[in-house]
Short mmCIF file of C-alpha atoms in Angstrom, two decimals:
data_model
loop_
_atom_site.label_atom_id
_atom_site.label_comp_id
_atom_site.label_asym_id
_atom_site.label_seq_id
_atom_site.Cartn_x
_atom_site.Cartn_y
_atom_site.Cartn_z
CA MET A 1 26.38 12.68 -22.16
CA ASN A 2 26.33 12.50 -18.36
CA ALA A 3 29.40 10.61 -17.08
CA VAL A 4 27.28 8.14 -15.11
CA VAL A 5 25.07 7.44 -18.11
CA SER A 6 28.16 7.02 -20.26
CA THR A 7 29.53 4.39 -17.90
CA ILE A 8 26.37 2.31 -17.64
CA SER A 9 25.76 2.62 -21.39
CA GLN A 10 29.00 0.73 -21.99
CA LEU A 11 27.80 -2.17 -19.84
CA LEU A 12 24.06 -2.40 -20.46
CA PRO A 13 21.84 -2.55 -23.57
CA ALA A 14 20.80 0.88 -24.80
CA GLU A 15 17.12 -0.08 -24.89
CA ILE A 16 16.90 -0.39 -21.09
CA ILE A 17 18.42 3.06 -20.38
CA ASP A 18 16.04 6.02 -20.58
CA THR A 19 17.18 9.66 -20.35
CA ASN A 20 14.08 11.23 -21.90
CA ALA A 21 13.37 14.52 -20.10
CA GLU A 22 9.68 13.73 -19.49
CA GLN A 23 10.54 10.33 -18.04
CA ILE A 24 13.23 11.86 -15.84
CA ALA A 25 10.67 14.33 -14.47
CA LEU A 26 8.03 11.63 -13.94
CA TYR A 27 10.38 9.27 -12.11
CA SER A 28 11.82 12.05 -9.93
CA GLN A 29 8.54 12.49 -8.01
CA ASP A 30 6.08 10.46 -5.99
CA VAL A 31 2.47 11.11 -4.99
CA PHE A 32 3.44 13.96 -2.64
CA SER A 33 6.98 15.19 -3.24
CA VAL A 34 9.50 16.02 -5.96
CA GLY A 35 13.12 15.02 -5.47
CA PRO A 36 16.35 16.03 -7.21
CA PRO A 37 16.31 14.99 -10.87
CA ILE A 38 17.76 11.57 -11.51
CA CYS A 39 20.16 11.15 -14.43
CA ALA A 40 18.60 8.01 -15.92
CA VAL A 41 15.85 5.43 -15.58
CA VAL A 42 17.16 1.89 -16.06
CA ARG A 43 14.69 -0.94 -16.69
CA PRO A 44 16.58 -4.21 -16.21
CA ARG A 45 15.14 -7.44 -17.57
CA THR A 46 17.39 -9.95 -15.83
CA ILE A 47 19.23 -10.43 -12.56
CA ASP A 48 22.53 -10.18 -14.45
CA GLU A 49 21.56 -6.72 -15.71
CA VAL A 50 20.72 -5.61 -12.16
CA GLN A 51 24.10 -6.83 -10.93
CA SER A 52 25.95 -5.15 -13.79
CA LEU A 53 24.19 -1.86 -13.04
CA VAL A 54 25.00 -2.02 -9.32
CA ARG A 55 28.66 -2.78 -10.00
CA ALA A 56 28.90 0.14 -12.44
CA CYS A 57 27.31 2.52 -9.93
CA LEU A 58 29.52 1.15 -7.17
CA GLU A 59 32.61 1.89 -9.24
CA ARG A 60 31.57 5.53 -9.67
CA GLY A 61 29.95 5.95 -6.24
CA THR A 62 26.61 6.70 -7.91
CA PRO A 63 23.50 6.44 -5.68
CA ILE A 64 20.74 4.03 -6.73
CA VAL A 65 17.03 4.28 -5.94
CA THR A 66 14.62 1.46 -6.80
CA ARG A 67 11.00 1.88 -7.88
CA GLY A 68 8.13 -0.55 -8.31
CA GLY A 69 4.66 0.69 -9.22
CA GLY A 70 5.35 4.21 -7.96
CA MET A 71 2.31 4.52 -5.67
CA SER A 72 4.36 5.71 -2.67
CA TYR A 73 4.00 9.05 -0.86
CA THR A 74 6.92 8.92 1.61
CA SER A 75 9.83 9.77 -0.75
CA GLY A 76 10.84 6.11 -0.61
CA TYR A 77 12.17 6.03 -4.17
CA LEU A 78 13.09 9.71 -4.49
CA ALA A 79 16.78 10.49 -4.81
CA THR A 80 18.53 12.63 -2.22
CA ALA A 81 21.26 13.74 -4.62
CA PRO A 82 21.25 14.73 -8.31
CA ASP A 83 22.67 12.30 -10.87
CA SER A 84 21.31 9.28 -9.02
CA VAL A 85 20.15 6.32 -11.10
CA LEU A 86 16.59 5.04 -10.71
CA VAL A 87 15.97 1.32 -11.27
CA ASP A 88 12.45 0.67 -12.58
CA MET A 89 11.76 -3.00 -11.81
CA THR A 90 8.51 -3.36 -13.74
CA SER A 91 10.16 -5.09 -16.71
CA MET A 92 11.07 -7.98 -14.40
CA ASP A 93 7.50 -9.16 -13.89
CA ALA A 94 7.62 -12.89 -14.67
CA ILE A 95 5.89 -15.53 -12.57
CA VAL A 96 8.82 -17.90 -12.28
CA GLU A 97 7.28 -20.97 -10.62
CA VAL A 98 3.92 -22.03 -9.22
CA ASN A 99 4.50 -25.09 -7.04
CA LEU A 100 1.08 -26.46 -6.11
CA GLU A 101 2.52 -29.55 -4.45
CA ASP A 102 4.70 -27.61 -2.01
CA ARG A 103 2.38 -24.60 -1.93
CA TYR A 104 4.56 -21.67 -2.94
CA VAL A 105 4.96 -19.26 -5.85
CA THR A 106 8.13 -17.49 -6.98
CA VAL A 107 7.83 -14.22 -8.88
CA GLU A 108 10.13 -11.52 -10.17
CA ALA A 109 9.98 -8.38 -8.07
CA GLY A 110 8.32 -6.24 -10.75
CA CYS A 111 5.23 -8.45 -10.97
CA SER A 112 2.09 -6.58 -9.90
CA TRP A 113 -0.22 -7.94 -7.22
CA GLN A 114 -3.05 -7.96 -9.77
CA LYS A 115 -1.07 -10.02 -12.28
CA LEU A 116 -0.17 -12.62 -9.67
CA TYR A 117 -3.72 -12.82 -8.29
CA GLU A 118 -5.25 -13.29 -11.74
CA HIS A 119 -2.64 -15.91 -12.68
CA LEU A 120 -3.33 -17.97 -9.55
CA ALA A 121 -7.14 -17.67 -9.46
CA PRO A 122 -7.86 -20.37 -12.08
CA LEU A 123 -5.65 -22.74 -10.06
CA GLY A 124 -7.83 -22.28 -6.97
CA VAL A 125 -5.06 -20.72 -4.86
CA ARG A 126 -3.78 -17.31 -3.83
CA THR A 127 -1.22 -15.86 -1.47
CA PRO A 128 -2.47 -15.29 2.13
CA TYR A 129 -1.83 -11.56 1.80
CA TRP A 130 -2.66 -10.69 -1.78
CA GLY A 131 -2.05 -7.00 -2.33
CA THR A 132 -3.02 -3.39 -1.90
CA LEU A 133 -5.94 -1.52 -3.40
CA SER A 134 -3.39 -0.02 -5.82
CA GLY A 135 -2.36 -3.54 -6.89
CA ARG A 136 -3.07 -2.77 -10.55
CA PHE A 137 0.27 -0.89 -10.44
CA ALA A 138 1.86 -1.77 -7.09
CA THR A 139 4.49 -4.48 -7.40
CA ILE A 140 5.35 -7.35 -5.11
CA GLY A 141 8.93 -6.14 -4.74
CA GLY A 142 7.69 -2.68 -3.82
CA GLY A 143 5.16 -4.12 -1.38
CA LEU A 144 7.84 -6.14 0.38
CA SER A 145 10.32 -3.27 0.46
CA GLN A 146 7.80 -0.80 1.83
CA ASN A 147 5.58 -3.35 3.58
CA SER A 148 1.88 -2.98 2.88
CA ILE A 149 -1.61 -4.01 3.95
CA PHE A 150 -5.13 -4.59 2.75
CA TRP A 151 -6.26 -7.75 0.96
CA GLY A 152 -6.06 -10.58 3.48
CA SER A 153 -4.55 -8.41 6.21
CA GLY A 154 -7.38 -8.94 8.70
CA GLN A 155 -6.22 -12.50 9.29
CA SER A 156 -2.85 -12.84 7.55
CA GLY A 157 -1.17 -9.58 8.52
CA THR A 158 1.12 -7.48 6.36
CA ALA A 159 2.93 -8.28 3.13
CA ALA A 160 6.11 -8.92 5.13
CA ASP A 161 4.34 -11.51 7.28
CA ASN A 162 3.74 -13.69 4.23
CA VAL A 163 7.11 -14.24 2.56
CA LEU A 164 9.23 -17.39 2.42
CA SER A 165 12.32 -16.17 0.60
CA VAL A 166 13.73 -13.21 -1.31
CA SER A 167 16.60 -12.85 -3.75
CA VAL A 168 18.41 -9.53 -3.33
CA VAL A 169 21.26 -7.80 -5.14
CA THR A 170 23.24 -6.05 -2.40
CA GLY A 171 25.21 -2.82 -2.57
CA LYS A 172 28.28 -4.91 -3.40
CA GLY A 173 26.61 -6.37 -6.49
CA GLU A 174 26.27 -9.81 -4.89
CA LEU A 175 23.13 -11.95 -5.18
CA MET A 176 21.84 -13.08 -1.80
CA GLU A 177 19.07 -15.65 -1.36
CA THR A 178 17.28 -16.09 1.95
CA GLY A 179 15.23 -18.65 3.85
CA SER A 180 15.76 -22.29 3.00
CA ALA A 181 17.16 -21.13 -0.37
CA SER A 182 20.17 -19.62 1.41
CA GLN A 183 21.66 -23.10 1.76
CA GLN A 184 23.06 -25.19 -1.03
CA HIS A 185 20.79 -27.73 -2.74
CA ALA A 186 17.52 -26.33 -1.30
CA ALA A 187 14.35 -24.82 -2.75
CA PRO A 188 12.74 -21.64 -1.29
CA PHE A 189 10.03 -23.61 0.52
CA MET A 190 10.58 -22.29 4.06
CA ARG A 191 11.31 -18.90 5.60
CA HIS A 192 13.59 -20.03 8.41
CA PHE A 193 17.01 -21.60 8.11
CA GLY A 194 18.80 -20.25 11.15
CA PRO A 195 18.32 -16.49 11.74
CA ASP A 196 15.53 -14.90 9.70
CA LEU A 197 17.47 -13.40 6.79
CA THR A 198 14.25 -13.02 4.81
CA GLY A 199 12.82 -10.63 7.39
CA LEU A 200 15.97 -8.55 7.27
CA PHE A 201 15.14 -7.30 3.76
CA LEU A 202 11.41 -6.72 4.33
CA GLY A 203 10.40 -3.13 5.04
CA ASP A 204 13.94 -1.93 4.26
CA CYS A 205 12.73 0.56 1.60
CA GLY A 206 15.54 -0.61 -0.67
CA ALA A 207 18.24 0.58 1.74
CA LEU A 208 19.83 -2.88 1.95
CA GLY A 209 19.58 -3.98 -1.67
CA ILE A 210 17.41 -4.50 -4.75
CA LYS A 211 14.87 -7.31 -4.55
CA VAL A 212 14.81 -9.28 -7.79
CA GLN A 213 12.67 -12.29 -6.82
CA ALA A 214 10.35 -13.31 -4.00
CA THR A 215 8.73 -16.57 -2.96
CA LEU A 216 5.34 -16.43 -1.24
CA PRO A 217 3.19 -19.17 0.33
CA LEU A 218 -0.05 -20.34 -1.27
CA VAL A 219 -3.42 -21.09 0.34
CA PRO A 220 -6.72 -22.34 -1.14
CA VAL A 221 -9.17 -19.73 -2.39
CA ALA A 222 -12.08 -19.47 0.06
CA GLY A 223 -15.24 -21.35 -0.78
CA ALA A 224 -17.53 -18.57 0.46
CA LYS A 225 -17.54 -14.92 1.52
CA GLY A 226 -19.64 -12.92 3.94
CA TYR A 227 -20.18 -9.15 3.99
CA THR A 228 -21.40 -6.58 6.51
CA SER A 229 -21.73 -2.80 6.66
CA PHE A 230 -22.48 -0.69 9.74
CA ALA A 231 -22.95 2.96 10.65
CA PHE A 232 -21.80 4.48 13.95
CA HIS A 233 -22.47 7.94 15.37
CA GLU A 234 -18.96 8.26 16.83
CA SER A 235 -15.47 6.91 16.28
CA GLY A 236 -15.13 5.24 19.70
CA PRO A 237 -17.83 2.57 19.27
CA MET A 238 -16.58 1.80 15.75
CA LEU A 239 -12.99 1.41 16.94
CA ARG A 240 -14.08 -0.87 19.77
CA ALA A 241 -16.19 -3.00 17.43
CA MET A 242 -13.36 -3.29 14.91
CA ALA A 243 -10.89 -4.25 17.63
CA GLN A 244 -13.12 -7.06 18.89
CA ILE A 245 -13.78 -8.32 15.36
CA SER A 246 -10.01 -8.37 14.88
CA ARG A 247 -9.30 -10.15 18.17
CA GLU A 248 -11.71 -12.92 17.17
CA SER A 249 -10.15 -13.16 13.68
CA LEU A 250 -13.53 -12.87 11.98
CA THR A 251 -12.58 -10.99 8.81
CA THR A 252 -10.00 -10.94 6.08
CA GLU A 253 -10.70 -7.21 5.58
CA CYS A 254 -12.22 -4.77 8.06
CA PHE A 255 -12.06 -1.03 7.40
CA GLY A 256 -13.96 2.17 8.09
CA PHE A 257 -14.20 5.86 7.20
CA ASP A 258 -14.98 9.06 9.05
CA PRO A 259 -17.83 11.26 7.72
CA TYR A 260 -15.62 13.42 5.48
CA LEU A 261 -13.77 10.55 3.83
CA GLN A 262 -17.08 8.73 3.40
CA GLN A 263 -18.45 11.75 1.50
CA GLN A 264 -15.34 11.85 -0.69
CA ARG A 265 -15.74 8.21 -1.67
CA MET A 266 -19.42 8.65 -2.45
CA LYS A 267 -18.75 11.74 -4.59
CA ARG A 268 -16.08 9.87 -6.53
CA ALA A 269 -18.51 7.10 -7.44
CA SER A 270 -20.73 7.40 -10.49
CA LEU A 271 -23.71 5.55 -11.88
CA ALA A 272 -21.53 4.27 -14.72
CA ALA A 273 -18.95 2.96 -12.27
CA ASP A 274 -21.70 1.36 -10.18
CA ALA A 275 -23.00 -0.49 -13.23
CA GLN A 276 -19.54 -1.66 -14.25
CA GLN A 277 -18.71 -2.87 -10.74
CA LEU A 278 -22.11 -4.52 -10.36
CA SER A 279 -21.21 -6.84 -13.23
CA GLY A 280 -18.19 -7.97 -11.20
CA VAL A 281 -20.41 -8.82 -8.23
CA VAL A 282 -22.83 -10.78 -10.39
CA GLN A 283 -20.02 -12.75 -12.03
CA GLN A 284 -18.57 -13.62 -8.63
CA GLU A 285 -21.81 -15.10 -7.29
CA SER A 286 -22.43 -18.81 -7.74
CA GLY A 287 -25.73 -19.98 -9.20
CA ILE A 288 -28.22 -18.05 -11.29
CA VAL A 289 -30.56 -17.39 -8.34
CA ASN A 290 -27.76 -15.82 -6.29
CA LYS A 291 -26.63 -13.76 -9.29
CA ILE A 292 -30.10 -12.29 -9.76
CA LYS A 293 -30.65 -11.81 -6.03
CA GLN A 294 -27.40 -9.96 -5.32
CA GLY A 295 -27.55 -7.92 -8.52
CA ALA A 296 -31.06 -6.72 -7.73
CA LYS A 297 -30.17 -6.06 -4.10
CA ILE A 298 -27.25 -3.79 -4.97
CA ALA A 299 -29.07 -2.03 -7.80
CA LEU A 300 -31.99 -1.19 -5.52
CA SER A 301 -29.87 -0.04 -2.59
CA GLY A 302 -27.81 2.35 -4.73
CA ARG A 303 -25.75 4.75 -2.64
CA ARG A 304 -28.57 6.76 -1.03
CA PHE A 305 -28.34 4.75 2.18
CA MET A 306 -24.96 6.44 2.88
CA ASP A 307 -26.36 9.99 2.81
CA ASP A 308 -26.79 10.38 6.58
CA VAL A 309 -24.04 8.01 7.70
CA GLU A 310 -21.36 9.38 10.00
CA TRP A 311 -18.67 6.77 10.74
CA ALA A 312 -19.03 3.74 8.45
CA MET A 313 -17.45 0.28 8.83
CA PHE A 314 -17.27 -2.57 6.30
CA THR A 315 -16.14 -6.18 6.60
CA ILE A 316 -15.38 -9.07 4.27
CA SER A 317 -15.14 -12.57 5.76
CA GLU A 318 -14.06 -15.84 4.20
CA GLY A 319 -14.99 -19.41 4.99
CA ARG A 320 -14.62 -22.84 3.48
CA THR A 321 -18.42 -23.06 3.36
CA GLU A 322 -21.38 -20.67 3.24
CA ALA A 323 -22.27 -21.78 6.76
CA GLU A 324 -18.85 -20.75 8.08
CA ALA A 325 -18.96 -17.36 6.33
CA ASN A 326 -22.50 -16.74 7.58
CA HIS A 327 -21.47 -17.68 11.13
CA GLN A 328 -18.67 -15.09 11.04
CA ALA A 329 -21.02 -12.43 9.66
CA ALA A 330 -23.57 -13.18 12.38
CA ARG A 331 -20.94 -12.78 15.10
CA ILE A 332 -19.80 -9.46 13.55
CA LYS A 333 -23.39 -8.22 13.60
CA THR A 334 -23.69 -9.10 17.28
CA ILE A 335 -20.46 -7.24 18.12
CA CYS A 336 -21.50 -4.13 16.18
CA ALA A 337 -25.00 -4.09 17.64
CA GLY A 338 -23.43 -4.21 21.10
CA GLU A 339 -21.57 -0.98 20.28
CA GLY A 340 -24.69 0.74 18.95
CA GLY A 341 -23.94 0.14 15.27
CA LYS A 342 -26.75 0.32 12.72
CA GLU A 343 -26.65 -2.31 9.98
CA LEU A 344 -26.51 -1.04 6.39
CA PRO A 345 -26.85 -2.78 3.01
CA ASP A 346 -23.67 -4.73 2.26
CA SER A 347 -23.25 -3.50 -1.33
CA ILE A 348 -20.03 -1.53 -0.76
CA PRO A 349 -17.89 -4.45 0.51
CA ARG A 350 -19.46 -6.73 -2.12
CA ILE A 351 -18.52 -4.35 -4.93
CA LEU A 352 -15.01 -3.86 -3.55
CA ALA A 353 -14.40 -7.61 -3.21
CA ALA A 354 -15.60 -8.22 -6.76
CA ASN A 355 -13.30 -5.50 -8.14
CA PRO A 356 -10.19 -5.72 -5.92
CA PHE A 357 -7.74 -3.91 -8.20
CA GLY A 358 -9.60 -0.99 -9.68
CA PRO A 359 -8.23 2.24 -11.15
CA VAL A 360 -6.14 4.40 -8.84
CA ASN A 361 -8.38 7.44 -9.28
CA ASN A 362 -8.64 7.65 -5.47
CA MET A 363 -5.10 9.08 -5.38
CA VAL A 364 -6.74 12.50 -5.83
CA GLY A 365 -9.87 14.04 -4.35
CA ALA A 366 -13.31 13.85 -5.90
CA GLU A 367 -12.93 17.33 -7.41
CA GLY A 368 -9.28 16.96 -8.38
CA GLU A 369 -7.75 17.99 -5.04
CA ARG A 370 -4.33 16.77 -3.99
CA TRP A 371 -4.38 13.87 -1.50
CA LEU A 372 -1.91 12.78 1.15
CA PRO A 373 -2.33 10.01 3.72
CA VAL A 374 -0.32 9.53 6.91
CA HIS A 375 -0.65 6.44 9.08
CA GLY A 376 0.28 4.69 12.27
CA LEU A 377 -0.22 1.13 13.48
CA VAL A 378 -1.05 0.87 17.18
CA PRO A 379 -2.28 -1.87 19.54
CA HIS A 380 -6.07 -2.06 19.78
CA SER A 381 -5.98 -0.79 23.36
CA ARG A 382 -4.45 2.52 22.18
CA GLY A 383 -6.65 3.22 19.17
CA GLU A 384 -9.05 5.71 20.73
CA ALA A 385 -6.37 7.62 22.64
CA VAL A 386 -4.07 7.96 19.64
CA LEU A 387 -6.95 9.07 17.41
CA ALA A 388 -7.73 11.80 19.95
CA ALA A 389 -4.07 12.88 19.94
CA LEU A 390 -4.12 13.14 16.14
CA GLU A 391 -7.33 15.13 16.23
CA SER A 392 -5.69 17.61 18.62
CA VAL A 393 -3.08 18.36 15.93
CA TYR A 394 -5.84 19.33 13.52
CA GLU A 395 -7.46 21.54 16.14
CA ARG A 396 -4.17 23.34 16.87
CA ASN A 397 -3.83 24.05 13.16
CA ARG A 398 -7.47 24.87 12.44
CA SER A 399 -6.77 28.40 11.19
CA THR A 400 -4.14 27.14 8.73
CA LEU A 401 -6.43 24.37 7.50
CA ASP A 402 -9.19 26.90 6.92
CA GLN A 403 -6.84 29.39 5.24
CA PHE A 404 -5.83 26.92 2.52
CA ASN A 405 -9.12 24.97 2.31
CA ILE A 406 -7.38 21.84 3.57
CA GLU A 407 -9.88 19.12 4.47
CA THR A 408 -9.04 16.10 6.62
CA GLY A 409 -10.45 12.65 7.21
CA TYR A 410 -9.59 9.19 8.52
CA LEU A 411 -9.35 5.67 7.19
CA ILE A 412 -9.39 3.02 9.94
CA ALA A 413 -8.46 -0.65 9.47
CA VAL A 414 -7.32 -3.67 11.46
CA VAL A 415 -4.42 -6.05 10.86
CA SER A 416 -4.17 -9.57 12.30
CA GLU A 417 -5.52 -9.91 15.83
CA GLN A 418 -3.49 -7.14 17.46
CA ILE A 419 -3.36 -3.98 15.36
CA THR A 420 -5.50 -0.92 14.65
CA VAL A 421 -4.43 1.19 11.68
CA LEU A 422 -5.15 4.92 11.89
CA GLU A 423 -4.70 6.79 8.61
CA PRO A 424 -5.34 10.55 8.66
CA VAL A 425 -5.70 11.97 5.15
CA PHE A 426 -5.45 15.47 3.68
CA PHE A 427 -7.25 16.92 0.66
CA TRP A 428 -6.50 20.41 -0.64
CA PRO A 429 -6.89 22.36 -3.90
CA ASP A 430 -3.51 22.34 -5.62
CA GLU A 431 -1.98 21.48 -8.98
CA LEU A 432 -1.69 17.77 -9.80
CA ASN A 433 1.79 16.53 -10.63
CA ALA A 434 3.05 14.40 -13.52
CA LEU A 435 2.58 11.14 -11.60
CA HIS A 436 -1.10 11.89 -10.99
CA LYS A 437 -1.65 12.67 -14.66
CA HIS A 438 0.22 9.52 -15.69
CA SER A 439 -1.67 7.21 -13.31
CA LEU A 440 -5.29 8.43 -13.44
CA GLU A 441 -7.65 7.17 -16.10
CA ALA A 442 -7.73 9.72 -18.91
CA ASP A 443 -11.51 10.20 -18.90
CA HIS A 444 -11.52 10.63 -15.12
CA LEU A 445 -8.68 13.15 -15.26
CA ALA A 446 -10.53 15.13 -17.93
CA ARG A 447 -13.52 15.61 -15.59
CA LEU A 448 -11.50 17.01 -12.70
CA ASN A 449 -10.83 20.62 -11.79
CA GLN A 450 -7.43 21.84 -12.89
CA PHE A 451 -6.24 23.77 -9.85
CA ASP A 452 -3.32 26.17 -9.96
CA ALA A 453 -0.22 25.41 -7.93
CA VAL A 454 -0.40 26.65 -4.33
CA PRO A 455 3.09 26.15 -2.86
CA ASP A 456 2.10 27.66 0.50
CA ALA A 457 -0.71 25.10 0.82
CA TRP A 458 1.73 22.24 0.12
CA ASP A 459 4.06 23.67 2.77
CA ALA A 460 1.18 23.85 5.25
CA VAL A 461 0.22 20.23 4.61
CA TYR A 462 3.85 19.19 5.02
CA LYS A 463 4.10 21.00 8.36
CA ILE A 464 0.89 19.53 9.78
CA LYS A 465 1.74 16.09 8.40
CA SER A 466 5.09 16.30 10.20
CA GLU A 467 3.31 17.14 13.45
CA LEU A 468 1.12 14.06 13.03
CA VAL A 469 4.23 11.94 12.47
CA ASP A 470 5.78 13.36 15.64
CA VAL A 471 2.65 12.49 17.63
CA LEU A 472 2.59 8.95 16.23
CA SER A 473 6.24 8.49 17.15
CA ARG A 474 5.64 9.68 20.72
CA GLU A 475 2.72 7.26 20.96
CA GLY A 476 4.95 4.35 19.92
CA ALA A 477 3.17 3.70 16.62
CA SER A 478 4.71 1.49 13.97
CA HIS A 479 4.66 2.34 10.26
CA LEU A 480 4.64 0.88 6.79
CA GLN A 481 6.30 2.77 3.91
CA LEU A 482 8.88 4.30 6.23
CA GLY A 483 10.81 5.72 3.27
CA LYS A 484 12.21 9.09 4.22
CA ALA A 485 9.06 10.40 5.93
CA TYR A 486 8.70 8.61 9.28
CA HIS A 487 10.97 8.43 12.31
CA TYR A 488 13.11 5.29 12.25
CA HIS A 489 16.77 6.12 12.81
CA SER A 490 15.91 8.69 15.48
CA ALA A 491 13.31 6.44 17.13
CA LEU A 492 15.39 3.29 17.59
CA LYS A 493 16.95 2.29 20.88
CA THR A 494 20.75 2.31 20.75
CA PRO A 495 21.38 -1.46 20.44
CA ALA A 496 18.88 -1.79 17.58
CA LEU A 497 20.31 1.27 15.82
CA GLN A 498 23.85 -0.06 16.11
CA LEU A 499 22.75 -3.40 14.67
CA ILE A 500 20.91 -1.97 11.65
CA THR A 501 23.71 0.47 10.83
CA GLY A 502 26.19 -2.41 11.03
CA ILE A 503 24.05 -4.49 8.68
CA LYS A 504 23.79 -1.54 6.29
CA SER A 505 27.58 -1.18 6.30
CA ALA A 506 28.08 -4.90 5.65
CA LEU A 507 25.65 -5.09 2.73
CA ASP A 508 26.20 -1.61 1.27
CA PRO A 509 29.64 -0.43 2.43
CA ASP A 510 29.74 2.51 0.00
CA GLY A 511 26.21 3.65 0.86
CA ILE A 512 24.91 3.68 -2.71
CA MET A 513 21.59 1.93 -1.99
CA ASN A 514 18.84 4.53 -1.53
CA PRO A 515 20.78 6.94 0.70
CA GLY A 516 18.55 8.52 3.34
CA ALA A 517 15.95 5.74 3.41
CA LEU A 518 15.20 4.75 7.03
CA GLY A 519 17.38 7.71 8.00
CA LEU A 520 20.48 5.68 7.07
CA SER A 521 23.25 7.39 5.12
#
């Protein structure tokens, strides 16, 4: 038995320690990369078990990496050295407290965004930011460690913008609580009690500790929603329209696709999926007349209206009343018309809103290709210029892209009132890895092409992806999911770098917490 495994086996129950070879292989890779093989997967069920594990690893100097739902692509939970221990937090998924009077919810870090959303919905509340599209698997602890966007981000910002308190086991095995809960005799009802210790642990990629609980604010579920869809001939008008919609805080979600990514999404869809998702839309509508009206509208529109669309933009707005939601939609239509946008049927945002946490089949291409996104968050004023700079990287590498049949596209989104998100994506024929096969629906996986491994194609994608990251860094972009893929350590100004390295040393003096994350050793 491995010496590390032998040590932790003496301190922890055998049923939470997994050394099965298939599990070791699965948990040693993410969506894009494969890391050194870990020596064990540990699935703690309590805070005490997390602390015992950390103390055992500290005694032996064993590195620890922490994993939530596993939907990352930036090596965030991949080990940098063999014989590391991976902590799978998904067994700690309890909803600890829902406090409707004081408007907060406390959850264990392994709780998925979908589980929390569905638990809160009958109570008429939700969190302001309420998860990623991969929220069926993605956990709240993972979302806070990596930071994330989508549901609610148009008005409420990122996951990290919507946290009151976290409980973290540090690299010394100590339990630290933040926000108002950092003081004696207080509940986790407020983020600030002196310096913002909560923010310190958000976006840290597990480099500063293991999140075991989080407390998030609650807001009422909206009384009404509004939807719009628009087509644009070019990226510039769409980016300008999205920026203005964002500045006026008109949507909870606003996102768009370039022509290639739009085609991918349409190819992935099927008549069976349309029918299944249509039932979600009908159930969401209030009143029998509305149910019939919206169901018929979507069934008749189908997906043919997207055939000739180039750049496509979609919005979802929320209001306390139908009148408020309709007012927001009307203003969005005015903005888009001013940029030359052509209005489309609103079936796509309706279907998405009615089925917020679908299968993660989009983690591969429509024909079974590998998929890799890259992203940068920039101020609205820089969106068009940075997109042009990214496009120049593709043009410089056109012969390589053609050689390996690598296709590229863009997802565009907005966050709060200030931020444009640019997400270049790659698709290329290559062998799927164990994580893909574990995460995709079995019937969907069975329909896909089974490509052979093409290591040179993976290397080419890695090289071009790295060039995109370099461009984004030079343009001053910010990032989510920093992991071990984006510039952080090398990008910081000296005073900030000295501060974060000092904090790392104070919380994790032996450097066992996710070595290499954020570029910190």
